[in-house]
PDB file of C-alpha atoms and ligand atoms in Angstrom:
ATOM      1  CA  MET A   1     -32.771  33.950   3.547  1.00 41.00           C
ATOM      2  CA  LEU A   2     -29.377  32.313   3.938  1.00 45.00           C
ATOM      3  CA  GLY A   3     -30.409  29.811   6.587  1.00 45.00           C
ATOM      4  CA  TRP A   4     -30.825  26.984   4.077  1.00 51.00           C
ATOM      5  CA  ARG A   5     -27.148  26.835   3.434  1.00 51.00           C
ATOM      6  CA  LYS A   6     -25.521  23.869   5.097  1.00 53.00           C
ATOM      7  CA  LYS A   7     -23.136  25.114   7.740  1.00 54.00           C
ATOM      8  CA  ARG A   8     -19.527  24.210   7.039  1.00 56.00           C
ATOM      9  CA  ALA A   9     -17.475  22.845   9.897  1.00 55.00           C
ATOM     10  CA  PRO A  10     -15.103  25.569  11.059  1.00 53.00           C
ATOM     11  CA  VAL A  11     -11.731  25.205   9.442  1.00 65.00           C
ATOM     12  CA  ARG A  12      -9.150  24.007  11.873  1.00 72.00           C
ATOM     13  CA  LEU A  13      -6.149  26.291  11.977  1.00 89.00           C
ATOM     14  CA  VAL A  14      -3.003  24.299  12.526  1.00 95.00           C
ATOM     15  CA  ASP A  15      -0.352  24.934  15.161  1.00 97.00           C
ATOM     16  CA  ASP A  16       3.333  24.055  15.446  1.00 96.00           C
ATOM     17  CA  LYS A  17       2.533  20.342  15.646  1.00 97.00           C
ATOM     18  CA  LEU A  18       1.704  20.448  11.955  1.00 98.00           C
ATOM     19  CA  ARG A  19       4.122  22.678  10.133  1.00 98.00           C
ATOM     20  CA  HIS A  20       4.911  20.588   7.092  1.00 98.00           C
ATOM     21  CA  ILE A  21       2.603  18.560   4.831  1.00 98.00           C
ATOM     22  CA  ALA A  22       3.975  16.555   1.912  1.00 99.00           C
ATOM     23  CA  PHE A  23       1.710  15.311  -0.874  1.00 99.00           C
ATOM     24  CA  ILE A  24       2.121  12.386  -3.235  1.00 99.00           C
ATOM     25  CA  MET A  25      -0.130  13.734  -5.976  1.00 98.00           C
ATOM     26  CA  ASP A  26      -1.270  10.465  -7.527  1.00 99.00           C
ATOM     27  CA  GLY A  27      -4.207   9.514  -9.721  1.00 98.00           C
ATOM     28  CA  ASN A  28      -4.155  12.054 -12.553  1.00 98.00           C
ATOM     29  CA  GLY A  29      -4.023   9.396 -15.275  1.00 98.00           C
ATOM     30  CA  ARG A  30      -6.924   7.374 -13.874  1.00 98.00           C
ATOM     31  CA  TRP A  31      -8.958  10.551 -13.357  1.00 99.00           C
ATOM     32  CA  ALA A  32      -8.670  11.289 -17.093  1.00 98.00           C
ATOM     33  CA  GLN A  33      -9.219   7.696 -18.186  1.00 98.00           C
ATOM     34  CA  LYS A  34     -12.455   7.556 -16.171  1.00 98.00           C
ATOM     35  CA  ARG A  35     -13.629  10.406 -18.367  1.00 98.00           C
ATOM     36  CA  GLY A  36     -12.498   8.740 -21.589  1.00 98.00           C
ATOM     37  CA  MET A  37      -9.784  11.363 -21.958  1.00 98.00           C
ATOM     38  CA  PRO A  38      -6.023  11.042 -22.531  1.00 98.00           C
ATOM     39  CA  ARG A  39      -3.835  10.929 -19.422  1.00 98.00           C
ATOM     40  CA  GLU A  40      -2.440  14.374 -20.234  1.00 98.00           C
ATOM     41  CA  PHE A  41      -5.886  15.831 -19.508  1.00 98.00           C
ATOM     42  CA  GLY A  42      -5.542  14.454 -15.986  1.00 98.00           C
ATOM     43  CA  HIS A  43      -2.210  16.206 -15.559  1.00 98.00           C
ATOM     44  CA  VAL A  44      -3.704  19.527 -16.677  1.00 98.00           C
ATOM     45  CA  ASN A  45      -6.457  19.194 -14.075  1.00 98.00           C
ATOM     46  CA  GLY A  46      -4.012  17.890 -11.496  1.00 98.00           C
ATOM     47  CA  ALA A  47      -1.828  20.962 -11.982  1.00 98.00           C
ATOM     48  CA  ALA A  48      -4.845  23.254 -11.533  1.00 97.00           C
ATOM     49  CA  ASN A  49      -5.782  21.472  -8.325  1.00 98.00           C
ATOM     50  CA  PHE A  50      -2.220  21.618  -7.052  1.00 98.00           C
ATOM     51  CA  LYS A  51      -2.421  25.433  -7.114  1.00 97.00           C
ATOM     52  CA  ARG A  52      -5.697  25.392  -5.161  1.00 97.00           C
ATOM     53  CA  ILE A  53      -4.420  22.927  -2.573  1.00 98.00           C
ATOM     54  CA  VAL A  54      -1.206  24.860  -1.925  1.00 97.00           C
ATOM     55  CA  ARG A  55      -3.200  28.042  -1.316  1.00 96.00           C
ATOM     56  CA  TYR A  56      -5.571  26.234   0.984  1.00 97.00           C
ATOM     57  CA  CYS A  57      -2.671  24.852   3.014  1.00 97.00           C
ATOM     58  CA  GLY A  58      -1.384  28.406   3.383  1.00 96.00           C
ATOM     59  CA  ASP A  59      -4.857  29.574   4.464  1.00 95.00           C
ATOM     60  CA  ILE A  60      -5.036  27.075   7.323  1.00 96.00           C
ATOM     61  CA  GLY A  61      -1.569  27.982   8.579  1.00 96.00           C
ATOM     62  CA  ILE A  62       0.704  25.322   7.107  1.00 98.00           C
ATOM     63  CA  LYS A  63       4.225  26.725   6.810  1.00 98.00           C
ATOM     64  CA  ILE A  64       5.778  24.171   4.463  1.00 98.00           C
ATOM     65  CA  VAL A  65       4.221  22.186   1.622  1.00 98.00           C
ATOM     66  CA  THR A  66       6.138  19.590  -0.383  1.00 99.00           C
ATOM     67  CA  VAL A  67       4.678  18.020  -3.500  1.00 98.00           C
ATOM     68  CA  TYR A  68       5.846  15.045  -5.514  1.00 98.00           C
ATOM     69  CA  ALA A  69       5.497  16.273  -9.080  1.00 98.00           C
ATOM     70  CA  PHE A  70       7.778  13.960 -11.073  1.00 98.00           C
ATOM     71  CA  SER A  71       9.879  11.039  -9.916  1.00 98.00           C
ATOM     72  CA  THR A  72      13.175   9.674 -11.199  1.00 98.00           C
ATOM     73  CA  GLU A  73      11.125   6.656 -12.350  1.00 98.00           C
ATOM     74  CA  ASN A  74       8.489   8.686 -14.223  1.00 98.00           C
ATOM     75  CA  TRP A  75      10.872   9.075 -17.208  1.00 98.00           C
ATOM     76  CA  THR A  76       9.898   5.497 -18.158  1.00 98.00           C
ATOM     77  CA  ARG A  77       6.437   6.762 -19.214  1.00 98.00           C
ATOM     78  CA  PRO A  78       5.589   7.291 -22.894  1.00 98.00           C
ATOM     79  CA  GLN A  79       7.456  10.275 -24.337  1.00 98.00           C
ATOM     80  CA  ASN A  80       4.289  12.240 -25.106  1.00 98.00           C
ATOM     81  CA  GLU A  81       3.172  12.022 -21.470  1.00 98.00           C
ATOM     82  CA  VAL A  82       6.608  13.078 -20.185  1.00 98.00           C
ATOM     83  CA  ASN A  83       6.594  15.995 -22.641  1.00 98.00           C
ATOM     84  CA  ALA A  84       3.127  17.063 -21.518  1.00 98.00           C
ATOM     85  CA  ILE A  85       4.181  17.059 -17.860  1.00 98.00           C
ATOM     86  CA  MET A  86       7.361  19.049 -18.610  1.00 98.00           C
ATOM     87  CA  LYS A  87       5.318  21.567 -20.599  1.00 97.00           C
ATOM     88  CA  LEU A  88       2.941  21.975 -17.657  1.00 98.00           C
ATOM     89  CA  LEU A  89       5.848  22.485 -15.295  1.00 97.00           C
ATOM     90  CA  SER A  90       7.313  25.085 -17.550  1.00 96.00           C
ATOM     91  CA  GLU A  91       3.953  26.917 -17.773  1.00 97.00           C
ATOM     92  CA  TYR A  92       3.622  26.637 -14.029  1.00 97.00           C
ATOM     93  CA  THR A  93       6.984  28.317 -13.409  1.00 96.00           C
ATOM     94  CA  ASP A  94       5.852  31.139 -15.686  1.00 95.00           C
ATOM     95  CA  MET A  95       2.614  31.635 -13.782  1.00 95.00           C
ATOM     96  CA  ALA A  96       4.402  31.282 -10.443  1.00 96.00           C
ATOM     97  CA  ALA A  97       6.872  34.012 -11.342  1.00 93.00           C
ATOM     98  CA  ASP A  98       3.937  36.417 -11.848  1.00 94.00           C
ATOM     99  CA  GLU A  99       1.960  35.381  -8.783  1.00 92.00           C
ATOM    100  CA  MET A 100       4.517  34.385  -6.156  1.00 90.00           C
ATOM    101  CA  ASP A 101       4.156  37.573  -4.130  1.00 90.00           C
ATOM    102  CA  VAL A 102       0.343  37.518  -4.234  1.00 92.00           C
ATOM    103  CA  HIS A 103       0.351  34.130  -2.550  1.00 93.00           C
ATOM    104  CA  ASN A 104       3.520  34.746  -0.557  1.00 96.00           C
ATOM    105  CA  ILE A 105       5.131  31.517  -1.800  1.00 97.00           C
ATOM    106  CA  ARG A 106       8.819  30.727  -1.550  1.00 97.00           C
ATOM    107  CA  TYR A 107       9.800  28.107  -4.105  1.00 98.00           C
ATOM    108  CA  ARG A 108      12.385  25.370  -3.799  1.00 98.00           C
ATOM    109  CA  PHE A 109      12.805  22.557  -6.286  1.00 98.00           C
ATOM    110  CA  ILE A 110      14.114  19.302  -4.886  1.00 98.00           C
ATOM    111  CA  GLY A 111      15.563  16.575  -7.082  1.00 98.00           C
ATOM    112  CA  ASP A 112      18.215  16.370  -9.774  1.00 98.00           C
ATOM    113  CA  ARG A 113      17.535  19.333 -12.035  1.00 98.00           C
ATOM    114  CA  SER A 114      20.708  18.869 -14.099  1.00 97.00           C
ATOM    115  CA  VAL A 115      18.987  16.669 -16.700  1.00 97.00           C
ATOM    116  CA  LEU A 116      16.117  19.107 -17.333  1.00 97.00           C
ATOM    117  CA  SER A 117      16.087  21.426 -20.324  1.00 96.00           C
ATOM    118  CA  GLU A 118      18.298  24.488 -19.994  1.00 97.00           C
ATOM    119  CA  GLU A 119      15.231  26.664 -20.312  1.00 95.00           C
ATOM    120  CA  LEU A 120      13.457  24.950 -17.414  1.00 96.00           C
ATOM    121  CA  ILE A 121      16.582  25.026 -15.242  1.00 98.00           C
ATOM    122  CA  GLY A 122      16.822  28.779 -15.844  1.00 97.00           C
ATOM    123  CA  ARG A 123      13.180  29.323 -14.877  1.00 96.00           C
ATOM    124  CA  ILE A 124      13.559  27.217 -11.732  1.00 97.00           C
ATOM    125  CA  ASN A 125      16.708  29.030 -10.640  1.00 98.00           C
ATOM    126  CA  ARG A 126      15.083  32.439 -11.165  1.00 97.00           C
ATOM    127  CA  LEU A 127      11.926  31.431  -9.332  1.00 97.00           C
ATOM    128  CA  GLU A 128      13.890  30.231  -6.319  1.00 98.00           C
ATOM    129  CA  ARG A 129      16.007  33.357  -6.268  1.00 97.00           C
ATOM    130  CA  ASP A 130      13.142  35.834  -6.756  1.00 97.00           C
ATOM    131  CA  SER A 131      10.818  34.257  -4.187  1.00 97.00           C
ATOM    132  CA  GLU A 132      13.399  33.947  -1.425  1.00 97.00           C
ATOM    133  CA  LYS A 133      11.769  36.504   0.865  1.00 97.00           C
ATOM    134  CA  ASN A 134       8.294  34.943   0.822  1.00 97.00           C
ATOM    135  CA  GLU A 135       6.955  32.905   3.711  1.00 97.00           C
ATOM    136  CA  LEU A 136       5.001  29.817   2.631  1.00 97.00           C
ATOM    137  CA  LEU A 137       7.725  27.363   1.610  1.00 98.00           C
ATOM    138  CA  LEU A 138       6.744  25.175  -1.335  1.00 98.00           C
ATOM    139  CA  ASN A 139       9.129  22.350  -2.201  1.00 98.00           C
ATOM    140  CA  ILE A 140       8.446  20.888  -5.617  1.00 98.00           C
ATOM    141  CA  ALA A 141       9.964  17.437  -6.070  1.00 98.00           C
ATOM    142  CA  LEU A 142      10.959  17.254  -9.704  1.00 98.00           C
ATOM    143  CA  ASN A 143      13.086  14.410 -11.041  1.00 98.00           C
ATOM    144  CA  TYR A 144      13.165  13.404  -7.409  1.00 98.00           C
ATOM    145  CA  GLY A 145      14.002   9.966  -6.052  1.00 98.00           C
ATOM    146  CA  ALA A 146      14.810   9.381  -2.402  1.00 98.00           C
ATOM    147  CA  ARG A 147      17.406   6.704  -3.109  1.00 98.00           C
ATOM    148  CA  LYS A 148      19.213   8.935  -5.582  1.00 98.00           C
ATOM    149  CA  GLU A 149      19.052  11.747  -3.025  1.00 98.00           C
ATOM    150  CA  LEU A 150      20.615   9.524  -0.342  1.00 98.00           C
ATOM    151  CA  VAL A 151      23.301   8.192  -2.677  1.00 98.00           C
ATOM    152  CA  SER A 152      24.340  11.713  -3.644  1.00 98.00           C
ATOM    153  CA  ALA A 153      24.415  12.753   0.018  1.00 98.00           C
ATOM    154  CA  PHE A 154      26.661   9.769   0.870  1.00 97.00           C
ATOM    155  CA  ASN A 155      28.919  10.526  -2.092  1.00 97.00           C
ATOM    156  CA  ALA A 156      29.209  14.185  -1.091  1.00 97.00           C
ATOM    157  CA  LEU A 157      30.217  13.133   2.415  1.00 97.00           C
ATOM    158  CA  ALA A 158      32.675  10.561   1.057  1.00 96.00           C
ATOM    159  CA  MET A 159      34.250  13.217  -1.164  1.00 97.00           C
ATOM    160  CA  GLN A 160      34.855  15.313   1.938  1.00 97.00           C
ATOM    161  CA  GLY A 161      36.745  12.341   3.362  1.00 95.00           C
ATOM    162  CA  ARG A 162      34.443  12.260   6.361  1.00 87.00           C
ATOM    163  CA  ALA A 163      34.505   9.468   8.926  1.00 86.00           C
ATOM    164  CA  ASN A 164      31.868   8.915  11.647  1.00 93.00           C
ATOM    165  CA  ILE A 165      29.004  10.321   9.658  1.00 96.00           C
ATOM    166  CA  THR A 166      26.050  11.395  11.803  1.00 97.00           C
ATOM    167  CA  GLU A 167      22.316  11.504  11.077  1.00 98.00           C
ATOM    168  CA  ARG A 168      22.602  15.257  11.069  1.00 98.00           C
ATOM    169  CA  ASP A 169      25.341  15.142   8.412  1.00 98.00           C
ATOM    170  CA  ILE A 170      23.072  13.105   6.186  1.00 98.00           C
ATOM    171  CA  SER A 171      20.052  15.385   6.716  1.00 98.00           C
ATOM    172  CA  GLU A 172      22.213  18.376   5.890  1.00 98.00           C
ATOM    173  CA  HIS A 173      23.231  16.871   2.557  1.00 98.00           C
ATOM    174  CA  LEU A 174      19.722  16.076   1.361  1.00 98.00           C
ATOM    175  CA  TYR A 175      17.748  18.334  -0.997  1.00 98.00           C
ATOM    176  CA  THR A 176      15.560  19.181   2.002  1.00 98.00           C
ATOM    177  CA  ALA A 177      18.407  20.456   4.208  1.00 98.00           C
ATOM    178  CA  HIS A 178      16.674  23.863   4.376  1.00 98.00           C
ATOM    179  CA  CYS A 179      13.539  22.641   6.149  1.00 98.00           C
ATOM    180  CA  PRO A 180      12.245  20.299   8.867  1.00 98.00           C
ATOM    181  CA  ASP A 181      10.931  16.826   8.036  1.00 98.00           C
ATOM    182  CA  PRO A 182       7.280  16.436   7.033  1.00 98.00           C
ATOM    183  CA  ASP A 183       4.813  15.934   9.874  1.00 98.00           C
ATOM    184  CA  LEU A 184       2.160  14.499   7.592  1.00 98.00           C
ATOM    185  CA  ILE A 185       2.385  12.773   4.215  1.00 99.00           C
ATOM    186  CA  ILE A 186      -0.830  12.550   2.220  1.00 99.00           C
ATOM    187  CA  ARG A 187      -1.059  10.227  -0.779  1.00 99.00           C
ATOM    188  CA  THR A 188      -4.056  10.410  -3.079  1.00 99.00           C
ATOM    189  CA  GLY A 189      -5.031   7.826  -5.676  1.00 98.00           C
ATOM    190  CA  GLY A 190      -5.486   4.762  -3.480  1.00 98.00           C
ATOM    191  CA  GLU A 191      -2.006   3.227  -3.515  1.00 98.00           C
ATOM    192  CA  ILE A 192      -0.498   2.462  -0.110  1.00 98.00           C
ATOM    193  CA  ARG A 193       3.187   3.085  -0.769  1.00 98.00           C
ATOM    194  CA  LEU A 194       5.804   5.814  -0.777  1.00 98.00           C
ATOM    195  CA  SER A 195       7.143   5.267  -4.322  1.00 98.00           C
ATOM    196  CA  ASN A 196      10.658   6.475  -3.443  1.00 98.00           C
ATOM    197  CA  PHE A 197       9.481   9.722  -1.824  1.00 99.00           C
ATOM    198  CA  LEU A 198      11.297  11.257   1.184  1.00 99.00           C
ATOM    199  CA  LEU A 199      12.432   7.881   2.548  1.00 98.00           C
ATOM    200  CA  TRP A 200      14.797   9.421   5.105  1.00 98.00           C
ATOM    201  CA  GLN A 201      12.606  12.388   6.009  1.00 98.00           C
ATOM    202  CA  ALA A 202       9.489  10.243   6.459  1.00 98.00           C
ATOM    203  CA  ALA A 203      10.970   8.301   9.399  1.00 98.00           C
ATOM    204  CA  TYR A 204       8.376   9.670  11.836  1.00 98.00           C
ATOM    205  CA  ALA A 205       5.851  11.308   9.542  1.00 98.00           C
ATOM    206  CA  GLU A 206       2.202  10.442   9.966  1.00 98.00           C
ATOM    207  CA  LEU A 207       0.935   8.777   6.780  1.00 98.00           C
ATOM    208  CA  TYR A 208      -2.522   9.393   5.358  1.00 98.00           C
ATOM    209  CA  PHE A 209      -3.830   7.565   2.309  1.00 99.00           C
ATOM    210  CA  THR A 210      -7.009   8.380   0.456  1.00 98.00           C
ATOM    211  CA  ASP A 211      -8.694   6.846  -2.595  1.00 99.00           C
ATOM    212  CA  VAL A 212      -9.595  10.312  -3.875  1.00 99.00           C
ATOM    213  CA  LEU A 213      -7.783  10.947  -7.170  1.00 99.00           C
ATOM    214  CA  TRP A 214      -5.519  13.987  -7.063  1.00 98.00           C
ATOM    215  CA  PRO A 215      -7.548  16.269  -9.367  1.00 98.00           C
ATOM    216  CA  ASP A 216     -10.598  15.638  -7.131  1.00 98.00           C
ATOM    217  CA  LEU A 217      -8.884  16.387  -3.806  1.00 98.00           C
ATOM    218  CA  LYS A 218     -10.824  19.176  -2.066  1.00 98.00           C
ATOM    219  CA  SER A 219     -10.184  21.465   0.859  1.00 97.00           C
ATOM    220  CA  SER A 220     -12.592  19.369   2.933  1.00 97.00           C
ATOM    221  CA  ASP A 221     -10.356  16.332   2.280  1.00 98.00           C
ATOM    222  CA  ILE A 222      -7.420  18.301   3.679  1.00 98.00           C
ATOM    223  CA  ASP A 223      -9.549  19.220   6.707  1.00 97.00           C
ATOM    224  CA  GLU A 224     -10.235  15.526   7.252  1.00 97.00           C
ATOM    225  CA  ALA A 225      -6.543  14.595   6.960  1.00 98.00           C
ATOM    226  CA  VAL A 226      -5.685  17.365   9.423  1.00 97.00           C
ATOM    227  CA  ARG A 227      -8.379  16.129  11.805  1.00 96.00           C
ATOM    228  CA  VAL A 228      -6.968  12.588  11.625  1.00 97.00           C
ATOM    229  CA  PHE A 229      -3.440  13.929  12.169  1.00 97.00           C
ATOM    230  CA  TYR A 230      -4.503  15.678  15.375  1.00 97.00           C
ATOM    231  CA  SER A 231      -6.300  12.552  16.587  1.00 96.00           C
ATOM    232  CA  ARG A 232      -3.098  10.509  16.419  1.00 97.00           C
ATOM    233  CA  LYS A 233      -0.555  10.156  19.163  1.00 96.00           C
ATOM    234  CA  ARG A 234       2.989  10.619  17.923  1.00 96.00           C
ATOM    235  CA  ARG A 235       5.103   8.605  20.320  1.00 97.00           C
ATOM    236  CA  TYR A 236       8.485   8.605  18.542  1.00 96.00           C
ATOM    237  CA  GLY A 237       9.209   5.277  20.140  1.00 97.00           C
ATOM    238  CA  GLY A 238       8.267   6.451  23.634  1.00 97.00           C
ATOM    239  CA  ILE A 239       5.161   5.440  25.551  1.00 95.00           C
TER     240      ILE A 239
HETATM  241  C1  IPE B 301       0.484  11.351 -10.656  1.00 80.48           C
HETATM  242  O1  IPE B 301      -0.572  10.797 -11.362  1.00 80.48           O
HETATM  243  C2  IPE B 301       1.269  12.338 -11.460  1.00 80.48           C
HETATM  244  C3  IPE B 301       2.603  11.884 -11.843  1.00 80.48           C
HETATM  245  C4  IPE B 301       3.162  10.766 -11.504  1.00 80.48           C
HETATM  246  C5  IPE B 301       3.365  12.780 -12.699  1.00 80.48           C
HETATM  247  P1  IPE B 301      -0.352   9.525 -12.284  1.00 80.48           P
HETATM  248  O2  IPE B 301       0.021   9.999 -13.645  1.00 80.48           O
HETATM  249  O3  IPE B 301       0.579   8.570 -11.679  1.00 80.48           O
HETATM  250  O4  IPE B 301      -1.818   8.947 -12.327  1.00 80.48           O
HETATM  251  P2  IPE B 301      -2.241   7.413 -12.226  1.00 80.48           P
HETATM  252  O5  IPE B 301      -1.650   6.893 -10.949  1.00 80.48           O
HETATM  253  O6  IPE B 301      -1.687   6.742 -13.419  1.00 80.48           O
HETATM  254  O7  IPE B 301      -3.723   7.461 -12.196  1.00 80.48           O
HETATM  255  C1  IPE B 302       4.431   8.702  -7.561  1.00 80.48           C
HETATM  256  O1  IPE B 302       3.381   8.286  -8.354  1.00 80.48           O
HETATM  257  C2  IPE B 302       5.156   9.839  -8.217  1.00 80.48           C
HETATM  258  C3  IPE B 302       4.443  11.098  -8.257  1.00 80.48           C
HETATM  259  C4  IPE B 302       3.280  11.337  -7.727  1.00 80.48           C
HETATM  260  C5  IPE B 302       5.135  12.158  -8.942  1.00 80.48           C
HETATM  261  P1  IPE B 302       3.550   7.083  -9.395  1.00 80.48           P
HETATM  262  O2  IPE B 302       2.257   6.927 -10.081  1.00 80.48           O
HETATM  263  O3  IPE B 302       4.732   7.318 -10.249  1.00 80.48           O
HETATM  264  O4  IPE B 302       3.857   5.868  -8.428  1.00 80.48           O
HETATM  265  P2  IPE B 302       3.666   4.302  -8.634  1.00 80.48           P
HETATM  266  O5  IPE B 302       4.213   3.975  -9.989  1.00 80.48           O
HETATM  267  O6  IPE B 302       2.202   4.030  -8.549  1.00 80.48           O
HETATM  268  O7  IPE B 302       4.417   3.687  -7.508  1.00 80.48           O
HETATM  269 MG1   MG B 303       0.338   6.987 -10.402  1.00 80.48          MG
END
C-alpha cells in the first residue's frame, strides 16, 4: 500500500513573471565546519548541490539561472581554499561538457576571466561555444564583482567617446547584456546582504534570504521561495 506516503504539495510551474532566478550560494564553509570538516569539504558538497538545484529550476520552468560561484573578493581567502574552489570549477566544466545536452544547459560565465588559468579559460570558452544551442541559460559568476563590472562598462563607454549615456547603454555593456535582469535573488547562509552581486541588475529583483546553508538547500526550499515570490506585489514604484 502506498497510502502511507506523505503527499507532496504539487510543484508550482512558473510562468513569465519568474523567468530568472539568481542564487548567492553561501554557507559552504560553515556547513563543513559544523561537521568538523575542512571548508573544502563544504565546497565539494556545495558544488554537488548546485548541479541538483540548477536541474530542479529547469524542471519547474525557470529559463535563466545565475549563480554566484566566486567573487572578486574571494581571492583574499587562504590559498588552499582558493585552489580547491578552482579545482572544483575545472572539474565542473569537464562534467558539464559531457552532460550539457542531457540537461539542455547553455553556459555563460560572467566576471573577469582574464586572470584565470589558461587551461580554465580554454574550458570556459569551449563550454560556452559548444552549448550555445541549448535552452536553459546558466550564468556562472566567476571572479565576478558588480562594481568591477560597472567600472568596466563605464570605461568601455568612455573609450567610445560617448556622451549622454543611457541606462540601456550601461545594461548592454554589463556581463549580463545577453539576458534580462533577475526576477528573484535567493541568498542562502543567513547573511542579509548582496556582497557585490548584480548591483545594477538587482534594482527591482525580489530578494529572498534563508538561513539554510547552501549544501542543504532542497527543492522544497526553492518551492517555498517561488511561493513567496508569487505572493509579493511588484509595484516598480507604482501603486
Ligand atoms: C560560499 O560559501 C562559497 C563561496 C564564497 C565560494 P562560503 O565559503 O562563503 O561559506 P561560509 O559563508 O564561509 O559558510
Ligand atoms: C558571496 O559570499 C560570494 C559567493 C557566494 C561566491 P561570501 O561568503 O564571499 O560573502 P560575504 O563575505 O559573507 O559578504
Ligand atoms: Mg560566505
